[in-house]
Amino acid sequence: MKILVINTGSSSIKYELFDMDGQQRLAGGLVEKIGEKSGGLTHQKVLGNGEIRRHTEHGPVPDHGQGLKRVVELLSHSEHGVITNKDEIAAVGHRIVHGGETLTAPTVIDDQVIATIRELEPLAPLHNPGHLKGIEVARAVFPRAVHVAVFDTAFHQTIPPHAFMYALPVDLYKTHKVRRYGFHGTSHAYVAEQAARYLERRPEETNLITIHLGNGGSMAAVRGGKCVDTSMGMTPLAGLVMGTRCGDIDPAIVFYLGKRLGLGMDALDNLLNKESGLKGLCGANDMRELLAKRDSGDANACLALEIYAYRIKKYIGAYLAVLGRLDGIVFTAGIGENCAPVRSMACADLEGLGIAVDEEKNKAPGRGIRQISPDNTPVKVLVIPTNEELRIAQETQRVVETL
Ligand code: AMP
């Protein structure tokens, strides 16, 4: 079965085509700057020997429909393609950021599901409108395929009320849906499943802390395969220090800055979401850039890294208490998979809690799943490459097979 996974933003379409029989990635790419003057497309075809053949196009892409049509042409192209006919694609898995409290599992997309995703737009104003566009054009381009929505928030819907409620007037939850939702759920779910397999344990008997550190960052406490808490909140602004987002702060800072600097709501939103985090602390939102600054003796970069790792460590402590017993900690995504100093600092001095990192293993280069804790510590610290697209394809396949 061939499954196309698409992640549509307001001006982009990310896509991956999988052959589910061998769980193989066949092709993938990105259409960018849709509707702008200087659009473009990058396409990758996976060759038989695993090598990648790249193809790039420059030029305006007028709308999402035209963008997806070009993707289909490339997927069935004599040189760049991997299929002969678009009807080979049995299903399309759509990544949807927000499913709210009603869309809690991968779901076949029908008019009711579309209406619910639309109703949830106020909770995900930057994402859900783009996803809806993607659904509309993909249904037109692939009328025979099954379209399945896979939600970023779904994995966190098992979080109990005492962990998802805020201490605000209860009516704000009942009427306005103000609560913790959590994000990156597909990634947390994927690495949690991989970790249990790697540790040769049944997921139902495995307690994990999963740490997704990319441009955005979040952590999850996973008990027996089910999420019981996560660091992001009603929006992706809460929790860890991120590239440009502040993570947890005293909410009263918002009123203080509003009054003292005369900042309006939009300016405050921009400040906390786009100008804070690592960027605000040291001028570099990219971890590689931050490390280069630190290596050249930049004191702000040194402190930013300490603040970043300290926040992760605090959440490890909190989630250890939430879980009561811990089998493994998983680092994933760009920083989690590649940045040894962050892993080492976040787990430093936790031997008393059964957590340690073996520095040689931590620094050794590696691509697949690897353990970076010493063999004799009770909690296994793992690095697991995430693969959100493959997870979406797997979830889509599961839905298709039940039809
Ligand atoms: P993602 O959003 O998962 O693509 O992650 C992006 C983040 O990963 C950026 O902050 C990158 O600087 C960081 N990153 C990627 N490769 C490395 C690396 N080799 N060392 C440190 N950070 C890295």
Short mmCIF file of C-alpha atoms and ligand atoms in Angstrom, two decimals:
data_model
loop_
_atom_site.label_atom_id
_atom_site.label_comp_id
_atom_site.label_asym_id
_atom_site.label_seq_id
_atom_site.Cartn_x
_atom_site.Cartn_y
_atom_site.Cartn_z
CA MET A 1 0.00 0.00 0.00
CA LYS A 2 1.35 3.45 -0.93
CA ILE A 3 0.50 6.33 1.38
CA LEU A 4 1.18 10.01 0.81
CA VAL A 5 1.66 12.13 3.94
CA ILE A 6 1.13 15.85 3.60
CA ASN A 7 1.66 18.68 6.04
CA THR A 8 0.14 21.82 4.59
CA GLY A 9 0.90 25.25 5.98
CA SER A 10 -0.48 28.62 4.95
CA SER A 11 2.16 28.90 2.20
CA SER A 12 3.79 25.47 2.00
CA ILE A 13 3.17 21.77 1.35
CA LYS A 14 5.55 19.21 2.85
CA TYR A 15 5.07 15.71 1.46
CA GLU A 16 6.43 12.18 1.86
CA LEU A 17 5.41 9.09 -0.07
CA PHE A 18 5.78 5.71 1.67
CA ASP A 19 5.48 2.13 0.51
CA MET A 20 3.96 0.62 3.63
CA ASP A 21 4.77 -2.97 2.67
CA GLY A 22 8.41 -2.35 3.52
CA GLN A 23 7.81 0.86 5.56
CA GLN A 24 10.00 2.52 2.91
CA ARG A 25 10.20 6.20 2.10
CA LEU A 26 10.00 6.48 -1.70
CA ALA A 27 10.08 10.25 -2.19
CA GLY A 28 9.45 13.51 -0.42
CA GLY A 29 9.82 17.23 -0.69
CA LEU A 30 8.60 20.71 0.00
CA VAL A 31 6.65 23.28 -2.01
CA GLU A 32 7.42 26.71 -0.56
CA LYS A 33 6.24 30.29 -0.66
CA ILE A 34 2.93 29.44 -2.29
CA GLY A 35 1.21 32.59 -3.52
CA GLU A 36 4.41 34.65 -3.30
CA LYS A 37 6.53 36.05 -6.13
CA SER A 38 9.48 33.73 -5.54
CA GLY A 39 8.07 30.27 -4.93
CA GLY A 40 9.87 26.99 -5.34
CA LEU A 41 9.96 23.28 -4.89
CA THR A 42 12.53 20.75 -3.73
CA HIS A 43 11.88 17.10 -4.47
CA GLN A 44 13.79 14.00 -3.38
CA LYS A 45 13.58 10.57 -4.93
CA VAL A 46 14.98 7.68 -2.90
CA LEU A 47 16.98 5.43 -5.23
CA GLY A 48 17.25 1.65 -4.89
CA ASN A 49 20.60 1.89 -3.09
CA GLY A 50 19.19 4.37 -0.57
CA GLU A 51 20.85 7.38 -2.19
CA ILE A 52 18.77 10.49 -2.77
CA ARG A 53 18.29 12.16 -6.17
CA ARG A 54 17.43 15.82 -5.65
CA HIS A 55 15.46 18.07 -7.97
CA THR A 56 14.82 21.78 -7.44
CA GLU A 57 12.47 24.19 -9.19
CA HIS A 58 12.27 27.97 -8.83
CA GLY A 59 9.30 30.08 -9.84
CA PRO A 60 5.96 31.21 -8.49
CA VAL A 61 3.46 28.62 -7.28
CA PRO A 62 0.13 30.48 -7.53
CA ASP A 63 -1.88 28.39 -5.06
CA HIS A 64 -1.94 25.14 -3.08
CA GLY A 65 -3.88 23.33 -5.84
CA GLN A 66 -1.18 24.10 -8.43
CA GLY A 67 1.50 23.13 -5.93
CA LEU A 68 -0.01 19.72 -5.24
CA LYS A 69 -0.59 19.08 -8.95
CA ARG A 70 3.11 19.68 -9.57
CA VAL A 71 3.95 17.25 -6.75
CA VAL A 72 1.81 14.59 -8.43
CA GLU A 73 3.54 15.24 -11.77
CA LEU A 74 6.92 14.77 -10.12
CA LEU A 75 5.85 11.63 -8.24
CA SER A 76 4.89 10.04 -11.57
CA HIS A 77 7.69 11.64 -13.64
CA SER A 78 9.89 9.33 -15.74
CA GLU A 79 13.11 10.50 -14.06
CA HIS A 80 12.08 11.90 -10.67
CA GLY A 81 9.00 9.78 -10.08
CA VAL A 82 8.33 6.59 -8.13
CA ILE A 83 4.82 5.68 -9.30
CA THR A 84 3.24 5.31 -12.72
CA ASN A 85 -0.23 6.52 -11.84
CA LYS A 86 -1.57 8.66 -8.99
CA ASP A 87 -4.27 6.04 -8.33
CA GLU A 88 -1.50 3.86 -6.87
CA ILE A 89 -1.75 6.12 -3.82
CA ALA A 90 -4.35 4.37 -1.66
CA ALA A 91 -4.52 6.95 1.08
CA VAL A 92 -3.41 10.43 2.05
CA GLY A 93 -2.46 11.09 5.68
CA HIS A 94 -2.93 14.72 6.67
CA ARG A 95 -1.00 16.16 9.60
CA ILE A 96 -3.39 18.34 11.60
CA VAL A 97 -2.01 20.32 14.53
CA HIS A 98 -5.20 20.72 16.56
CA GLY A 99 -7.93 18.18 17.03
CA GLY A 100 -9.26 19.66 20.28
CA GLU A 101 -11.14 17.38 22.65
CA THR A 102 -13.33 15.70 20.06
CA LEU A 103 -10.85 14.54 17.41
CA THR A 104 -8.73 12.30 19.62
CA ALA A 105 -7.74 9.54 17.19
CA PRO A 106 -6.79 9.28 13.50
CA THR A 107 -10.02 9.74 11.58
CA VAL A 108 -11.30 9.38 8.01
CA ILE A 109 -11.92 12.91 6.77
CA ASP A 110 -15.55 13.67 6.01
CA ASP A 111 -17.54 16.89 6.04
CA GLN A 112 -18.16 16.62 9.79
CA VAL A 113 -14.42 16.27 10.51
CA ILE A 114 -13.70 19.27 8.28
CA ALA A 115 -16.32 21.30 10.15
CA THR A 116 -14.74 20.38 13.50
CA ILE A 117 -11.22 21.31 12.32
CA ARG A 118 -12.70 24.63 11.17
CA GLU A 119 -14.37 25.19 14.56
CA LEU A 120 -10.97 24.66 16.20
CA GLU A 121 -9.31 27.43 14.16
CA PRO A 122 -9.32 29.91 17.08
CA LEU A 123 -7.16 27.43 19.04
CA ALA A 124 -4.65 26.97 16.19
CA PRO A 125 -4.94 30.11 14.04
CA LEU A 126 -1.50 29.62 12.45
CA HIS A 127 -2.03 25.98 11.50
CA ASN A 128 -5.56 24.69 11.06
CA PRO A 129 -6.51 27.07 8.18
CA GLY A 130 -3.52 25.82 6.13
CA HIS A 131 -4.41 22.21 6.91
CA LEU A 132 -7.97 22.79 5.68
CA LYS A 133 -6.60 24.16 2.42
CA GLY A 134 -4.48 21.01 2.10
CA ILE A 135 -7.51 18.77 2.66
CA GLU A 136 -9.53 20.66 0.07
CA VAL A 137 -6.91 20.44 -2.69
CA ALA A 138 -5.83 16.87 -1.86
CA ARG A 139 -9.43 15.61 -2.01
CA ALA A 140 -9.73 17.21 -5.46
CA VAL A 141 -6.41 15.80 -6.73
CA PHE A 142 -6.88 12.32 -5.17
CA PRO A 143 -10.64 11.74 -5.33
CA ARG A 144 -10.30 7.95 -5.03
CA ALA A 145 -7.89 7.86 -2.08
CA VAL A 146 -8.96 7.57 1.56
CA HIS A 147 -8.08 10.82 3.37
CA VAL A 148 -7.15 10.45 7.02
CA ALA A 149 -6.49 13.21 9.55
CA VAL A 150 -3.79 12.55 12.17
CA PHE A 151 -3.73 15.05 15.03
CA ASP A 152 -0.73 16.43 16.91
CA THR A 153 -2.86 16.86 20.00
CA ALA A 154 -4.33 13.33 20.00
CA PHE A 155 -1.57 11.53 21.94
CA HIS A 156 -2.04 13.99 24.83
CA GLN A 157 -5.78 13.45 25.17
CA THR A 158 -5.14 10.76 27.82
CA ILE A 159 -3.80 13.44 30.19
CA PRO A 160 -6.08 13.44 33.26
CA PRO A 161 -8.08 16.54 34.26
CA HIS A 162 -5.86 17.35 37.26
CA ALA A 163 -2.97 17.76 34.80
CA PHE A 164 -4.77 19.46 31.91
CA MET A 165 -6.89 21.99 33.86
CA TYR A 166 -5.55 25.43 34.69
CA ALA A 167 -6.50 27.05 37.99
CA LEU A 168 -8.75 29.57 36.27
CA PRO A 169 -12.51 30.06 36.65
CA VAL A 170 -13.92 26.72 35.55
CA ASP A 171 -16.28 28.35 33.08
CA LEU A 172 -13.31 29.34 30.93
CA TYR A 173 -12.73 25.64 30.32
CA LYS A 174 -16.38 24.76 29.83
CA THR A 175 -17.26 27.66 27.55
CA HIS A 176 -13.98 28.64 25.95
CA LYS A 177 -12.00 25.36 26.00
CA VAL A 178 -9.11 26.87 27.94
CA ARG A 179 -7.00 23.86 29.00
CA ARG A 180 -3.68 22.16 28.31
CA TYR A 181 -3.70 20.36 24.94
CA GLY A 182 -0.03 19.67 24.21
CA PHE A 183 1.65 19.35 20.80
CA HIS A 184 4.32 17.23 19.00
CA GLY A 185 2.10 14.26 19.95
CA THR A 186 2.97 12.27 16.83
CA SER A 187 6.67 12.53 17.66
CA HIS A 188 6.23 11.64 21.34
CA ALA A 189 4.04 8.67 20.41
CA TYR A 190 6.51 7.44 17.78
CA VAL A 191 9.61 7.59 19.98
CA ALA A 192 7.78 6.13 23.00
CA GLU A 193 6.77 3.11 20.92
CA GLN A 194 10.30 2.76 19.52
CA ALA A 195 11.80 3.02 23.02
CA ALA A 196 9.64 0.22 24.43
CA ARG A 197 10.63 -1.97 21.48
CA TYR A 198 14.32 -1.13 21.92
CA LEU A 199 14.14 -1.89 25.64
CA GLU A 200 12.31 -5.15 24.82
CA ARG A 201 9.46 -4.21 27.13
CA ARG A 202 5.71 -4.19 26.64
CA PRO A 203 4.60 -0.57 26.11
CA GLU A 204 1.88 -1.08 28.76
CA GLU A 205 4.56 -1.77 31.34
CA THR A 206 7.00 0.97 30.35
CA ASN A 207 7.29 4.42 31.92
CA LEU A 208 9.10 7.03 29.86
CA ILE A 209 9.96 10.71 29.68
CA THR A 210 10.15 11.75 26.02
CA ILE A 211 11.99 14.97 25.16
CA HIS A 212 11.41 16.50 21.72
CA LEU A 213 13.95 19.30 21.16
CA GLY A 214 13.69 20.97 17.76
CA ASN A 215 13.01 24.61 16.96
CA GLY A 216 10.02 24.09 19.22
CA GLY A 217 10.48 21.83 22.22
CA SER A 218 8.27 19.78 24.51
CA MET A 219 8.40 16.92 26.98
CA ALA A 220 5.89 14.22 27.82
CA ALA A 221 5.43 11.87 30.76
CA VAL A 222 4.30 8.53 29.33
CA ARG A 223 2.93 5.86 31.67
CA GLY A 224 2.31 2.45 30.14
CA GLY A 225 2.22 3.85 26.61
CA LYS A 226 -0.23 6.64 27.49
CA CYS A 227 0.63 10.29 27.92
CA VAL A 228 -0.14 11.60 31.41
CA ASP A 229 1.40 15.07 31.19
CA THR A 230 3.16 17.34 28.72
CA SER A 231 5.01 20.63 28.90
CA MET A 232 3.24 22.59 26.17
CA GLY A 233 -0.10 24.03 27.14
CA MET A 234 -3.15 25.48 25.50
CA THR A 235 -0.68 26.77 22.89
CA PRO A 236 2.90 25.74 21.99
CA LEU A 237 4.29 28.69 23.97
CA ALA A 238 4.41 26.95 27.36
CA GLY A 239 7.06 24.72 28.89
CA LEU A 240 10.64 24.47 27.69
CA VAL A 241 12.85 27.29 26.44
CA MET A 242 12.66 27.14 22.63
CA GLY A 243 14.35 28.77 19.63
CA THR A 244 12.26 31.93 19.81
CA ARG A 245 9.57 31.08 22.42
CA CYS A 246 10.00 31.81 26.10
CA GLY A 247 8.34 28.70 27.53
CA ASP A 248 7.14 28.95 31.14
CA ILE A 249 7.16 32.46 32.60
CA ASP A 250 5.25 34.27 35.34
CA PRO A 251 2.03 35.30 33.53
CA ALA A 252 2.10 38.62 35.36
CA ILE A 253 5.15 39.62 33.28
CA VAL A 254 2.71 40.11 30.41
CA PHE A 255 0.69 42.76 32.34
CA TYR A 256 3.86 44.36 33.65
CA LEU A 257 5.35 44.77 30.17
CA GLY A 258 2.05 45.84 28.71
CA LYS A 259 1.75 48.67 31.21
CA ARG A 260 5.41 49.64 31.50
CA LEU A 261 6.29 49.54 27.81
CA GLY A 262 2.82 50.32 26.48
CA LEU A 263 2.78 47.12 24.43
CA GLY A 264 -0.50 45.91 22.95
CA MET A 265 -1.63 42.29 22.67
CA ASP A 266 -0.07 41.70 19.23
CA ALA A 267 3.28 43.15 20.28
CA LEU A 268 3.33 40.98 23.43
CA ASP A 269 2.37 37.92 21.41
CA ASN A 270 5.23 38.63 19.01
CA LEU A 271 7.68 39.28 21.86
CA LEU A 272 6.99 35.99 23.64
CA ASN A 273 6.61 33.81 20.53
CA LYS A 274 9.16 35.27 18.11
CA GLU A 275 11.74 37.33 20.03
CA SER A 276 12.30 35.31 23.19
CA GLY A 277 13.78 31.89 23.95
CA LEU A 278 17.37 31.31 22.84
CA LYS A 279 17.09 34.19 20.38
CA GLY A 280 16.11 36.63 23.10
CA LEU A 281 18.77 35.39 25.48
CA CYS A 282 21.75 35.39 23.12
CA GLY A 283 20.70 36.46 19.61
CA ALA A 284 20.86 32.94 18.14
CA ASN A 285 17.72 30.83 17.82
CA ASP A 286 19.53 27.99 16.04
CA MET A 287 21.39 25.65 18.42
CA ARG A 288 24.37 25.23 16.07
CA GLU A 289 24.78 28.98 15.90
CA LEU A 290 24.47 29.20 19.69
CA LEU A 291 27.18 26.56 20.17
CA ALA A 292 29.51 28.45 17.81
CA LYS A 293 28.95 31.63 19.83
CA ARG A 294 29.59 29.77 23.07
CA ASP A 295 32.81 28.30 21.66
CA SER A 296 34.02 31.79 20.80
CA GLY A 297 33.48 32.84 24.43
CA ASP A 298 30.09 34.61 24.20
CA ALA A 299 28.84 34.80 27.82
CA ASN A 300 25.18 35.24 26.80
CA ALA A 301 25.34 32.08 24.69
CA CYS A 302 26.86 30.15 27.64
CA LEU A 303 24.08 31.31 29.94
CA ALA A 304 21.37 30.63 27.33
CA LEU A 305 22.56 27.02 27.05
CA GLU A 306 22.49 26.65 30.84
CA ILE A 307 18.98 28.06 31.08
CA TYR A 308 17.85 25.80 28.22
CA ALA A 309 19.24 22.62 29.84
CA TYR A 310 18.13 23.60 33.35
CA ARG A 311 14.49 23.87 32.23
CA ILE A 312 14.66 20.34 30.76
CA LYS A 313 16.21 19.05 33.99
CA LYS A 314 13.41 20.62 36.07
CA TYR A 315 10.81 18.86 33.94
CA ILE A 316 12.68 15.54 34.24
CA GLY A 317 12.39 15.90 38.02
CA ALA A 318 8.74 16.84 37.81
CA TYR A 319 7.84 13.98 35.50
CA LEU A 320 9.80 11.47 37.56
CA ALA A 321 7.54 12.48 40.45
CA VAL A 322 4.45 12.24 38.20
CA LEU A 323 5.39 8.74 37.02
CA GLY A 324 6.75 7.41 40.32
CA ARG A 325 8.92 4.89 38.47
CA LEU A 326 10.95 5.52 35.33
CA ASP A 327 12.38 3.09 32.75
CA GLY A 328 13.75 5.43 30.14
CA ILE A 329 14.37 8.98 28.98
CA VAL A 330 14.29 9.62 25.23
CA PHE A 331 15.92 12.55 23.44
CA THR A 332 14.67 13.29 19.93
CA ALA A 333 14.40 15.91 17.10
CA GLY A 334 17.17 18.20 15.77
CA ILE A 335 18.72 19.17 19.10
CA GLY A 336 17.76 16.04 21.03
CA GLU A 337 19.30 13.78 18.38
CA ASN A 338 22.41 15.81 17.62
CA CYS A 339 23.42 17.99 20.53
CA ALA A 340 25.47 16.02 23.09
CA PRO A 341 26.10 19.01 25.42
CA VAL A 342 22.36 19.57 25.98
CA ARG A 343 21.77 15.88 26.77
CA SER A 344 24.71 15.84 29.14
CA MET A 345 23.75 19.07 30.97
CA ALA A 346 20.07 18.11 31.28
CA CYS A 347 20.97 14.78 32.92
CA ALA A 348 23.91 16.02 35.03
CA ASP A 349 24.03 15.13 38.75
CA LEU A 350 20.93 12.94 38.64
CA GLU A 351 22.69 9.70 39.68
CA GLY A 352 20.69 9.76 42.93
CA LEU A 353 17.56 9.38 40.79
CA GLY A 354 19.02 6.53 38.74
CA ILE A 355 19.80 8.75 35.74
CA ALA A 356 23.26 9.18 34.20
CA VAL A 357 24.90 9.80 30.82
CA ASP A 358 28.06 8.00 29.69
CA GLU A 359 30.02 10.82 28.05
CA GLU A 360 31.82 8.59 25.57
CA LYS A 361 28.56 7.09 24.32
CA ASN A 362 26.91 10.49 24.36
CA LYS A 363 29.58 12.06 22.14
CA ALA A 364 29.97 9.09 19.78
CA PRO A 365 28.39 9.87 16.40
CA GLY A 366 25.46 7.65 15.47
CA ARG A 367 22.34 7.75 13.35
CA GLY A 368 19.92 5.13 14.63
CA ILE A 369 18.55 4.38 18.10
CA ARG A 370 21.28 4.38 20.73
CA GLN A 371 21.66 4.17 24.48
CA ILE A 372 23.84 6.85 26.04
CA SER A 373 23.49 5.83 29.70
CA PRO A 374 25.94 3.44 31.38
CA ASP A 375 24.84 -0.20 31.24
CA ASN A 376 24.27 -0.45 34.99
CA THR A 377 21.99 2.55 35.67
CA PRO A 378 18.29 1.78 36.22
CA VAL A 379 16.97 4.46 33.86
CA LYS A 380 18.04 4.00 30.24
CA VAL A 381 18.80 7.26 28.47
CA LEU A 382 18.18 6.86 24.73
CA VAL A 383 18.57 8.91 21.56
CA ILE A 384 15.85 8.00 19.06
CA PRO A 385 15.47 9.73 15.67
CA THR A 386 11.89 10.85 15.33
CA ASN A 387 9.87 10.22 12.18
CA GLU A 388 6.55 12.02 12.38
CA GLU A 389 5.74 11.40 8.71
CA LEU A 390 6.22 7.64 8.99
CA ARG A 391 4.08 7.62 12.13
CA ILE A 392 1.32 9.50 10.27
CA ALA A 393 1.59 6.96 7.43
CA GLN A 394 1.35 4.07 9.91
CA GLU A 395 -1.69 5.60 11.62
CA THR A 396 -3.29 6.21 8.22
CA GLN A 397 -2.68 2.60 7.23
CA ARG A 398 -4.29 1.38 10.49
CA VAL A 399 -7.41 3.43 9.72
CA VAL A 400 -7.57 2.21 6.10
CA GLU A 401 -7.29 -1.41 7.21
CA THR A 402 -10.31 -1.07 9.48
CA LEU A 403 -12.55 0.12 6.64
P1 AMP B 1 14.20 20.49 14.10
O1 AMP B 1 13.13 21.53 14.38
O2 AMP B 1 13.88 19.15 14.67
O3 AMP B 1 14.63 20.42 12.66
O4 AMP B 1 15.51 20.99 14.92
C1 AMP B 1 16.16 22.19 14.62
C2 AMP B 1 17.22 22.46 15.68
O5 AMP B 1 18.15 21.38 15.73
C3 AMP B 1 18.02 23.73 15.41
O6 AMP B 1 18.18 24.49 16.61
C4 AMP B 1 19.36 23.17 14.97
O7 AMP B 1 20.44 24.03 15.27
C5 AMP B 1 19.45 21.92 15.81
N1 AMP B 1 20.48 21.01 15.31
C6 AMP B 1 20.48 20.32 14.14
N2 AMP B 1 21.67 19.65 13.99
C7 AMP B 1 22.40 19.93 15.09
C8 AMP B 1 23.72 19.54 15.55
N3 AMP B 1 24.49 18.73 14.82
N4 AMP B 1 24.15 20.02 16.74
C9 AMP B 1 23.37 20.85 17.48
N5 AMP B 1 22.14 21.24 17.12
C10 AMP B 1 21.65 20.79 15.95
#
